Short mmCIF file of C-alpha atoms and ligand atoms in Angstrom, two decimals:
data_model
loop_
_atom_site.label_atom_id
_atom_site.label_comp_id
_atom_site.label_asym_id
_atom_site.label_seq_id
_atom_site.Cartn_x
_atom_site.Cartn_y
_atom_site.Cartn_z
CA MET F 1427 104.30 49.26 77.18
CA LYS F 1428 102.49 52.33 76.02
CA SER F 1429 99.64 50.61 74.21
CA ASN F 1430 99.25 48.39 77.21
CA LEU F 1431 98.62 51.43 79.34
CA ILE F 1432 96.11 52.76 76.87
CA THR F 1433 94.02 49.66 76.56
CA THR F 1434 94.03 48.40 80.09
CA LYS F 1435 93.71 50.50 83.15
CA PRO F 1436 96.77 49.69 85.16
CA GLU F 1437 94.96 49.75 88.47
CA LEU F 1438 91.35 49.48 89.46
CA SER F 1439 90.09 47.91 86.26
CA ARG F 1440 86.51 48.34 85.17
CA ALA F 1441 86.15 44.66 85.93
CA GLY F 1442 86.04 45.93 89.46
CA PHE F 1443 87.24 45.03 92.87
CA THR F 1444 87.35 41.30 93.32
CA SER F 1445 86.62 40.75 96.96
CA GLY F 1446 84.32 42.31 99.49
CA PHE F 1447 87.26 43.04 101.74
CA GLY F 1448 89.11 44.66 98.85
CA VAL F 1449 86.20 47.03 98.32
CA LEU F 1450 86.13 47.98 101.98
CA ALA F 1451 89.89 48.46 102.08
CA ALA F 1452 90.03 50.61 98.96
CA THR F 1453 87.11 52.79 100.04
CA LEU F 1454 88.65 53.15 103.48
CA GLY F 1455 91.98 53.90 101.83
CA SER F 1456 90.38 56.89 100.14
CA ALA F 1457 88.65 58.13 103.28
CA VAL F 1458 91.52 57.73 105.73
CA GLY F 1459 94.33 60.17 105.19
CA LEU F 1460 95.64 63.49 106.39
CA GLY F 1461 92.01 64.41 107.04
CA ASN F 1462 92.18 62.30 110.20
CA ILE F 1463 95.66 63.07 111.38
CA TRP F 1464 96.03 66.67 110.27
CA LYS F 1465 92.73 68.32 109.33
CA PHE F 1466 90.45 66.91 112.02
CA PRO F 1467 92.69 67.95 114.96
CA TYR F 1468 93.50 71.35 113.53
CA LEU F 1469 89.88 72.22 112.80
CA THR F 1470 88.69 70.86 116.15
CA GLY F 1471 91.33 72.95 117.89
CA ALA F 1472 90.54 76.08 115.92
CA ASN F 1473 86.76 75.79 116.32
CA GLY F 1474 86.40 75.35 120.04
CA GLY F 1475 86.67 71.58 120.55
CA ALA F 1476 83.79 69.34 121.60
CA GLY F 1477 80.97 71.45 120.13
CA PHE F 1478 82.63 71.25 116.75
CA LEU F 1479 83.11 67.51 117.14
CA LEU F 1480 79.42 67.05 117.95
CA VAL F 1481 78.28 69.01 114.88
CA TYR F 1482 80.81 67.13 112.75
CA VAL F 1483 79.39 63.76 113.84
CA LEU F 1484 75.81 64.95 113.19
CA ALA F 1485 76.79 66.25 109.75
CA THR F 1486 78.45 62.93 108.98
CA LEU F 1487 75.26 61.02 109.83
CA LEU F 1488 72.69 63.36 108.28
CA VAL F 1489 74.58 64.48 105.21
CA GLY F 1490 77.89 62.70 104.62
CA LEU F 1491 76.65 59.16 104.91
CA PRO F 1492 73.52 59.51 102.72
CA VAL F 1493 75.51 61.34 100.04
CA MET F 1494 78.19 58.64 100.18
CA MET F 1495 75.56 55.95 99.62
CA ALA F 1496 74.12 58.04 96.79
CA GLU F 1497 77.48 58.45 95.08
CA ILE F 1498 78.45 54.80 95.33
CA SER F 1499 75.10 53.54 94.08
CA LEU F 1500 75.17 55.98 91.16
CA GLY F 1501 78.69 54.89 90.32
CA ARG F 1502 77.85 51.21 90.43
CA ALA F 1503 74.77 51.76 88.25
CA GLY F 1504 76.67 53.92 85.75
CA LYS F 1505 79.93 51.91 85.66
CA ALA F 1506 81.94 54.80 84.26
CA ASN F 1507 83.63 58.06 85.18
CA PRO F 1508 81.34 60.56 86.97
CA ILE F 1509 80.54 62.59 83.85
CA SER F 1510 79.54 59.58 81.75
CA THR F 1511 77.70 58.00 84.68
CA LEU F 1512 75.57 61.08 85.24
CA GLN F 1513 74.95 61.44 81.51
CA SER F 1514 73.77 57.88 81.15
CA LEU F 1515 71.58 57.89 84.26
CA ALA F 1516 69.99 61.32 83.82
CA PRO F 1517 66.96 62.03 81.64
CA LYS F 1518 67.93 63.40 78.20
CA ASN F 1519 69.17 66.98 78.02
CA GLN F 1520 69.47 67.49 81.75
CA PRO F 1521 72.95 68.76 82.58
CA TRP F 1522 73.60 66.70 85.74
CA TRP F 1523 76.98 65.72 84.28
CA LEU F 1524 78.19 69.19 85.25
CA ILE F 1525 78.59 67.72 88.76
CA GLY F 1526 81.40 65.63 87.30
CA VAL F 1527 83.08 68.68 85.79
CA ALA F 1528 82.86 70.52 89.12
CA GLY F 1529 84.26 67.43 90.81
CA MET F 1530 87.29 67.47 88.55
CA LEU F 1531 87.98 71.12 89.41
CA GLY F 1532 87.47 70.26 93.07
CA ALA F 1533 90.04 67.49 92.80
CA PHE F 1534 92.62 69.96 91.47
CA LEU F 1535 91.93 72.46 94.24
CA ILE F 1536 92.13 69.81 96.97
CA LEU F 1537 95.25 68.19 95.53
CA SER F 1538 97.03 71.52 95.26
CA PHE F 1539 97.03 72.02 99.04
CA TYR F 1540 96.85 68.35 100.03
CA SER F 1541 100.07 67.64 98.14
CA GLU F 1542 101.76 70.40 100.15
CA VAL F 1543 100.65 68.88 103.47
CA VAL F 1544 101.97 65.53 102.26
CA ALA F 1545 105.16 67.43 101.40
CA TRP F 1546 105.45 68.52 105.04
CA VAL F 1547 104.94 64.92 106.12
CA PHE F 1548 107.74 63.76 103.78
CA ALA F 1549 110.00 66.53 105.08
CA TYR F 1550 109.18 65.48 108.63
CA VAL F 1551 110.31 61.92 107.95
CA VAL F 1552 113.76 63.33 107.25
CA LYS F 1553 113.61 65.76 110.17
CA ALA F 1554 112.52 62.94 112.47
CA LEU F 1555 115.44 60.81 111.28
CA ARG F 1556 117.79 63.62 112.21
CA GLY F 1557 116.03 64.01 115.55
CA SER F 1558 115.98 67.78 115.23
CA ILE F 1559 112.29 68.13 116.04
CA LEU F 1560 111.97 65.80 119.01
CA SER F 1561 111.11 68.20 121.81
CA SER F 1562 108.27 69.11 124.15
CA ASP F 1563 109.23 72.78 124.02
CA PRO F 1564 106.67 74.64 121.87
CA HIS F 1565 109.33 77.14 120.82
CA VAL F 1566 111.53 74.42 119.38
CA THR F 1567 108.83 72.53 117.47
CA GLU F 1568 107.17 75.74 116.25
CA ALA F 1569 110.49 77.09 115.02
CA ALA F 1570 111.21 73.84 113.16
CA PHE F 1571 107.84 73.89 111.41
CA GLY F 1572 108.08 77.62 110.72
CA ALA F 1573 111.50 77.17 109.14
CA LEU F 1574 110.12 74.51 106.81
CA ILE F 1575 107.04 76.34 105.55
CA SER F 1576 108.72 79.73 105.22
CA ASP F 1577 111.47 78.26 103.04
CA PRO F 1578 110.26 78.48 99.44
CA VAL F 1579 112.86 76.03 98.13
CA GLN F 1580 112.09 73.25 100.61
CA SER F 1581 108.34 73.81 100.30
CA LEU F 1582 108.44 73.53 96.52
CA LEU F 1583 110.96 70.72 96.25
CA TRP F 1584 109.15 68.47 98.71
CA GLN F 1585 105.88 69.05 96.88
CA TRP F 1586 107.54 68.05 93.60
CA VAL F 1587 108.88 64.94 95.28
CA VAL F 1588 105.33 64.08 96.36
CA LEU F 1589 103.84 64.75 92.93
CA VAL F 1590 106.53 62.79 91.10
CA PHE F 1591 106.09 59.96 93.60
CA ILE F 1592 102.31 59.81 93.06
CA GLY F 1593 102.68 60.24 89.31
CA GLY F 1594 105.25 57.43 89.31
CA ILE F 1595 102.90 55.10 91.14
CA LEU F 1596 100.14 55.82 88.63
CA LEU F 1597 102.38 55.56 85.56
CA MET F 1598 103.98 52.32 86.66
CA GLY F 1599 100.53 50.92 87.28
CA VAL F 1600 101.40 49.75 90.76
CA THR F 1601 98.48 51.32 92.57
CA LYS F 1602 97.14 47.85 93.34
CA GLY F 1603 100.42 47.03 95.03
CA ILE F 1604 100.32 50.27 96.98
CA GLU F 1605 96.80 49.52 98.11
CA ALA F 1606 97.78 46.05 99.22
CA MET F 1607 100.67 47.55 101.16
CA THR F 1608 98.40 50.19 102.69
CA LYS F 1609 96.01 47.49 103.81
CA LYS F 1610 98.80 45.71 105.67
CA LEU F 1611 100.38 48.82 107.16
CA MET F 1612 97.30 50.67 108.37
CA PRO F 1613 96.88 48.40 111.41
CA ILE F 1614 100.38 49.50 112.47
CA LEU F 1615 99.37 53.15 112.20
CA PHE F 1616 96.33 52.29 114.30
CA LEU F 1617 98.52 50.66 116.97
CA LEU F 1618 100.93 53.56 116.96
CA LEU F 1619 98.04 55.97 117.47
CA LEU F 1620 96.88 53.81 120.38
CA LEU F 1621 100.34 54.07 121.90
CA LEU F 1622 100.32 57.85 121.45
CA CYS F 1623 96.92 57.97 123.15
CA ALA F 1624 98.27 55.99 126.08
CA VAL F 1625 101.16 58.41 126.42
CA SER F 1626 98.88 61.41 126.13
CA LEU F 1627 96.50 59.99 128.73
CA SER F 1628 99.36 59.87 131.22
CA LEU F 1629 100.22 63.56 130.82
CA ASP F 1630 99.50 66.15 133.53
CA GLU F 1631 96.74 68.05 131.81
CA VAL F 1632 94.92 65.02 130.47
CA TRP F 1633 91.54 66.15 131.85
CA GLU F 1634 91.79 69.57 130.32
CA GLY F 1635 92.58 67.98 126.97
CA LEU F 1636 89.74 65.48 127.16
CA ALA F 1637 87.26 68.12 128.35
CA PHE F 1638 88.22 70.28 125.39
CA LEU F 1639 87.55 67.36 123.07
CA PHE F 1640 84.42 65.90 124.68
CA GLN F 1641 82.64 68.53 126.80
CA PRO F 1642 80.74 70.77 124.41
CA ASP F 1643 80.59 74.49 125.02
CA PHE F 1644 77.50 75.32 123.00
CA SER F 1645 78.24 79.02 122.94
CA LYS F 1646 81.15 78.28 120.61
CA ILE F 1647 78.94 76.75 117.92
CA THR F 1648 78.48 79.58 115.42
CA ALA F 1649 77.19 79.37 111.86
CA SER F 1650 80.69 79.32 110.44
CA VAL F 1651 81.70 76.57 112.88
CA VAL F 1652 78.76 74.49 111.64
CA LEU F 1653 79.77 75.06 108.01
CA THR F 1654 83.36 74.06 108.76
CA ALA F 1655 82.18 70.90 110.54
CA MET F 1656 79.97 69.96 107.61
CA GLY F 1657 82.79 70.65 105.17
CA LEU F 1658 84.99 68.31 107.18
CA ALA F 1659 82.30 65.61 107.04
CA PHE F 1660 82.39 65.77 103.22
CA PHE F 1661 86.17 65.92 103.07
CA LYS F 1662 86.63 63.02 105.46
CA LEU F 1663 84.33 60.64 103.59
CA SER F 1664 85.72 61.79 100.22
CA VAL F 1665 82.25 62.74 99.01
CA GLY F 1666 80.81 65.60 96.98
CA MET F 1667 83.12 65.50 93.96
CA GLY F 1668 82.90 62.12 92.32
CA THR F 1669 85.62 60.15 94.08
CA MET F 1670 83.11 57.78 95.62
CA MET F 1671 81.14 57.70 92.37
CA THR F 1672 84.29 56.58 90.61
CA TYR F 1673 85.00 53.96 93.27
CA GLY F 1674 81.34 52.87 93.13
CA SER F 1675 81.86 52.07 89.45
CA TYR F 1676 84.38 49.41 90.55
CA PHE F 1677 82.02 47.89 93.15
CA ARG F 1678 80.74 44.37 92.57
CA ASP F 1679 77.01 43.88 92.13
CA ASP F 1680 76.69 41.86 95.31
CA GLN F 1681 78.52 44.34 97.49
CA ASN F 1682 76.38 45.63 100.36
CA ILE F 1683 76.64 49.40 99.86
CA PRO F 1684 75.02 50.64 103.11
CA LEU F 1685 77.07 48.25 105.22
CA THR F 1686 80.31 49.20 103.47
CA THR F 1687 79.70 52.92 103.94
CA LEU F 1688 78.77 52.42 107.61
CA ARG F 1689 81.95 50.48 108.26
CA VAL F 1690 84.11 53.02 106.46
CA MET F 1691 82.50 55.83 108.44
CA ALA F 1692 82.97 54.04 111.78
CA ALA F 1693 86.61 53.15 111.11
CA ASP F 1694 87.35 56.63 109.80
CA LEU F 1695 85.77 58.31 112.81
CA SER F 1696 87.68 56.06 115.22
CA ILE F 1697 91.01 57.01 113.68
CA SER F 1698 90.18 60.71 113.94
CA MET F 1699 89.17 60.28 117.57
CA LEU F 1700 92.45 58.53 118.35
CA ALA F 1701 94.35 61.38 116.72
CA GLY F 1702 92.37 63.85 118.81
CA ILE F 1703 93.01 61.96 122.05
CA ALA F 1704 96.70 61.73 121.20
CA ILE F 1705 97.00 65.44 120.58
CA PHE F 1706 94.83 67.54 122.90
CA PRO F 1707 96.15 66.46 126.31
CA ALA F 1708 99.64 67.27 124.98
CA VAL F 1709 98.44 70.63 123.68
CA PHE F 1710 97.35 71.65 127.17
CA THR F 1711 100.20 69.99 129.05
CA PHE F 1712 103.00 71.59 127.08
CA GLY F 1713 101.32 74.91 126.38
CA PHE F 1714 100.60 74.75 122.66
CA ALA F 1715 97.78 76.86 121.23
CA PRO F 1716 94.78 74.65 120.34
CA ALA F 1717 93.97 77.14 117.59
CA ALA F 1718 97.43 76.93 115.99
CA GLY F 1719 95.77 76.03 112.65
CA PRO F 1720 97.34 73.77 110.01
CA ALA F 1721 100.57 73.69 112.06
CA LEU F 1722 98.94 71.99 115.07
CA VAL F 1723 99.82 68.36 114.42
CA PHE F 1724 103.31 69.10 113.18
CA ILE F 1725 104.22 71.04 116.30
CA THR F 1726 102.42 68.84 118.85
CA ILE F 1727 103.18 65.27 117.77
CA PRO F 1728 106.95 65.63 118.30
CA ALA F 1729 106.20 66.70 121.89
CA VAL F 1730 104.23 63.50 122.53
CA PHE F 1731 107.01 61.37 121.05
CA SER F 1732 109.55 63.16 123.19
CA GLN F 1733 107.89 61.51 126.21
CA ILE F 1734 108.50 57.91 125.12
CA PRO F 1735 111.60 55.74 125.08
CA MET F 1736 112.69 55.24 121.46
CA GLY F 1737 110.48 58.19 120.63
CA GLN F 1738 112.65 59.24 117.73
CA GLY F 1739 112.45 55.91 115.93
CA LEU F 1740 108.72 55.67 116.53
CA MET F 1741 108.22 59.18 115.23
CA VAL F 1742 109.98 58.22 111.99
CA VAL F 1743 107.59 55.27 111.69
CA PHE F 1744 104.63 57.54 112.44
CA PHE F 1745 105.41 60.01 109.66
CA VAL F 1746 106.18 57.22 107.19
CA LEU F 1747 102.80 55.63 107.93
CA ALA F 1748 101.07 59.01 107.72
CA ALA F 1749 102.67 59.46 104.30
CA ILE F 1750 101.38 56.07 103.21
CA ALA F 1751 97.85 56.81 104.43
CA ALA F 1752 97.99 60.11 102.57
CA THR F 1753 99.17 58.34 99.42
CA GLY F 1754 96.02 56.21 99.32
CA ALA F 1755 93.85 59.31 99.65
CA MET F 1756 95.82 61.18 96.97
CA LEU F 1757 95.54 58.26 94.55
CA SER F 1758 91.75 58.36 94.93
CA LEU F 1759 91.73 62.10 94.33
CA MET F 1760 93.92 61.77 91.22
CA GLU F 1761 91.67 59.03 89.90
CA VAL F 1762 88.88 61.53 89.14
CA PRO F 1763 90.74 63.87 86.74
CA VAL F 1764 92.78 61.02 85.28
CA VAL F 1765 89.78 58.83 84.47
CA ILE F 1766 87.83 61.81 83.08
CA LEU F 1767 90.73 62.94 80.87
CA HIS F 1768 91.17 59.32 79.76
CA GLU F 1769 87.58 58.29 79.12
CA ARG F 1770 86.09 61.65 78.10
CA VAL F 1771 88.89 63.61 76.47
CA GLY F 1772 90.44 60.50 74.94
CA LEU F 1773 93.95 60.96 76.30
CA SER F 1774 95.85 57.79 77.07
CA ARG F 1775 96.12 57.08 80.77
CA THR F 1776 99.80 57.99 80.59
CA LYS F 1777 99.09 61.37 79.03
CA ALA F 1778 96.15 62.00 81.36
CA THR F 1779 98.36 61.31 84.36
CA LEU F 1780 101.21 63.48 83.09
CA LEU F 1781 98.87 66.36 82.31
CA THR F 1782 97.29 66.13 85.77
CA ILE F 1783 100.72 66.17 87.42
CA VAL F 1784 101.91 69.14 85.36
CA LEU F 1785 98.76 71.12 86.19
CA LEU F 1786 99.26 70.28 89.86
CA VAL F 1787 102.89 71.39 89.82
CA ILE F 1788 101.68 74.76 88.54
CA LEU F 1789 98.59 75.23 90.71
CA GLY F 1790 100.15 73.55 93.73
CA SER F 1791 103.13 75.89 93.72
CA THR F 1792 100.84 78.68 94.91
CA SER F 1793 99.96 76.53 97.94
CA ALA F 1794 103.59 75.64 98.51
CA LEU F 1795 104.69 79.27 98.45
CA SER F 1796 101.80 80.52 100.62
CA ASN F 1797 104.00 81.04 103.66
CA SER F 1798 107.05 82.39 101.89
CA THR F 1799 107.19 84.08 98.48
CA LEU F 1800 103.42 84.63 98.35
CA ALA F 1801 103.00 85.41 102.06
CA ASP F 1802 101.75 88.91 101.32
CA HIS F 1803 99.33 87.88 98.62
CA ARG F 1804 95.89 87.50 100.05
CA LEU F 1805 92.58 86.84 98.34
CA PHE F 1806 89.49 87.34 100.52
CA GLY F 1807 91.99 87.65 103.39
CA MET F 1808 93.35 84.15 102.78
CA SER F 1809 96.57 82.72 101.39
CA PRO F 1810 96.21 80.46 98.32
CA PHE F 1811 96.68 77.44 100.62
CA ASP F 1812 93.92 78.52 102.99
CA LEU F 1813 91.69 79.60 100.14
CA PHE F 1814 91.90 76.23 98.35
CA ASP F 1815 91.32 74.46 101.66
CA PHE F 1816 88.32 76.68 102.48
CA VAL F 1817 86.70 76.76 99.04
CA SER F 1818 86.96 73.03 98.41
CA SER F 1819 85.55 71.86 101.74
CA ASN F 1820 83.08 74.64 102.43
CA ILE F 1821 81.78 75.37 98.94
CA ILE F 1822 82.63 72.83 96.23
CA LEU F 1823 82.02 69.60 98.18
CA PRO F 1824 78.76 70.82 99.81
CA VAL F 1825 77.42 72.16 96.50
CA GLY F 1826 78.38 68.87 94.85
CA GLY F 1827 76.60 67.10 97.69
CA ILE F 1828 73.42 69.14 97.18
CA PHE F 1829 73.27 68.26 93.50
CA ILE F 1830 74.10 64.59 94.02
CA ALA F 1831 71.33 64.37 96.63
CA LEU F 1832 68.90 66.27 94.41
CA PHE F 1833 69.73 64.08 91.43
CA VAL F 1834 68.99 60.87 93.32
CA GLY F 1835 65.95 62.34 95.09
CA TRP F 1836 64.29 64.02 92.12
CA GLY F 1837 65.97 62.81 88.94
CA TRP F 1838 66.95 59.17 89.37
CA GLY F 1839 64.04 58.31 91.64
CA PHE F 1840 63.25 55.87 94.40
CA GLU F 1841 62.86 52.67 92.37
CA LYS F 1842 66.30 52.78 90.79
CA PHE F 1843 68.00 54.00 93.94
CA SER F 1844 66.34 51.30 96.00
CA ARG F 1845 67.29 48.62 93.48
CA SER F 1846 70.89 49.71 93.80
CA LEU F 1847 70.92 49.93 97.58
CA THR F 1848 69.08 46.63 98.09
CA ASN F 1849 71.05 44.77 95.37
CA ASN F 1850 67.82 44.15 93.44
CA ASN F 1851 65.93 43.27 96.61
CA GLN F 1852 68.43 40.60 97.56
CA LEU F 1853 69.25 42.39 100.78
CA HIS F 1854 66.37 42.96 103.13
CA ASN F 1855 66.97 46.63 103.68
CA ARG F 1856 64.18 48.33 101.76
CA HIS F 1857 63.22 50.38 104.81
CA LEU F 1858 66.74 51.66 105.05
CA ALA F 1859 66.65 52.56 101.36
CA GLN F 1860 63.40 54.44 101.97
CA MET F 1861 64.88 56.36 104.85
CA VAL F 1862 68.06 57.26 103.01
CA PHE F 1863 66.01 58.27 99.98
CA LEU F 1864 63.89 60.65 102.06
CA LEU F 1865 67.04 62.14 103.57
CA LEU F 1866 68.48 62.65 100.08
CA ARG F 1867 65.28 64.05 98.60
CA TYR F 1868 64.41 66.54 101.32
CA VAL F 1869 66.66 66.72 104.36
CA SER F 1870 70.27 66.71 103.12
CA PRO F 1871 69.93 69.29 100.34
CA ALA F 1872 67.94 71.71 102.52
CA LEU F 1873 70.30 71.26 105.44
CA ILE F 1874 73.42 71.75 103.32
CA LEU F 1875 71.95 74.84 101.68
CA ILE F 1876 70.95 76.46 104.98
CA VAL F 1877 74.29 75.70 106.60
CA MET F 1878 76.13 77.13 103.59
CA LEU F 1879 74.06 80.30 103.35
CA LYS F 1880 74.34 80.95 107.10
CA GLY F 1881 78.00 79.96 107.31
CA LEU F 1882 79.00 82.18 104.40
CA LYS F 1883 76.81 84.97 105.82
CA LEU F 1884 74.77 85.13 102.66
CA PHE F 1885 71.50 85.19 104.58
N1 LIG J 682 89.28 61.77 102.71
C1 LIG J 682 90.67 62.02 102.52
C2 LIG J 682 91.30 62.45 103.83
O1 LIG J 682 90.66 62.56 104.82
C3 LIG J 682 90.91 63.08 101.46
C4 LIG J 682 90.23 62.78 100.19
C5 LIG J 682 90.48 61.76 99.35
C6 LIG J 682 89.16 63.50 99.64
N2 LIG J 682 89.61 61.77 98.28
C7 LIG J 682 88.78 62.85 98.46
C8 LIG J 682 88.48 64.62 100.05
C9 LIG J 682 87.72 63.33 97.70
C10 LIG J 682 87.42 65.10 99.29
C11 LIG J 682 87.03 64.44 98.14
O2 LIG J 682 92.46 62.68 103.90
#
């Protein structure tokens, strides 16, 4: 059993994804997650609504998408973990592989708070089963969420459940099975979101909710709002830290990279929009605060379900599906440290997985206890949870993005990039490759840098 795990990767084998649809599904499985259902609504609510959404879409097109194409083409050319890929593609003695090291640290930071949000989702499955949160009264749903996150024991135990669950999936080598299941279940999540939208669109304050989401108030777009929107664009597409580079290494040579990334982006954006439409009319109808922060979805969604017949049962299904979507995203995040520890440090995949889980139990506990035991511990005015969330999306992913763009634009060069994006000139998309290359060489890095410096008030 053990040697089997050492010699063959139990999941995405280096042989790669076998079908075009499999590639799309796996890449989408990484992108779609709590970013759509939890992070997108909470950030949109906290940053003024439509203006934020507009900047987020622009950032996705000008920065997220080109960097995603860059990462996947690098990965497919390098066919290894991010560190080895960058080493083999870069000119001798240029330390571009440090991007891979930063990516691994980024994965730990993201997983340490992400696993806690998944923990809340798991806890909500049980709460939904009991029916104790099904209410349109903000006081009731806020109290239920508050009781969960301010209880150190529940917060920690649910996070351990999540980490053991993910670790178990990796150790048993059943990630392929999970991905197959995800593929089949995601359409149900999509339908359920559609139903929630229909309910929300029948609420009293539907126009106020939709105006908040779609009618930009440009005065609300500050430098820090722009940085947050750009950070979300990276986070959503899983770019800036090597996840997509790792997935790119499993891509087949005849896979159309630009088309795949476009489809993933479009599907991902649609799911976020549905989540937004489901939530904001309810926020205004029932009197929730749009700027409630990370709590927003957990306090609002029960109110929407309280308006439908069989709402309780459907809410159970909703949180189960959200947990499954989050599992796909977590697996892709875990893949980066695990594959680096396996291929670079020489640990077996079993040991690499166990070490990653143990480190996450330790680091993640600070996120889990952010609203209880550690509530008074602030760094830069933020709890560990908020700090990991902020630093990963607004610093690590954008900086990773700058260097990935710079590497393709100035180190790897147009010929190699174009060969990768055009599948050796088999696809007739050389103009597209030229355009993306120019974006990567000049526009994206400059844009990211300016947004970061302004957003962090460094200039
Ligand atoms: N994109 C996922 C989500 O929206 C999260 C995620 C998975 C991620 N892999 C990533 C974010 C890599 C940043 C980098 O839930």
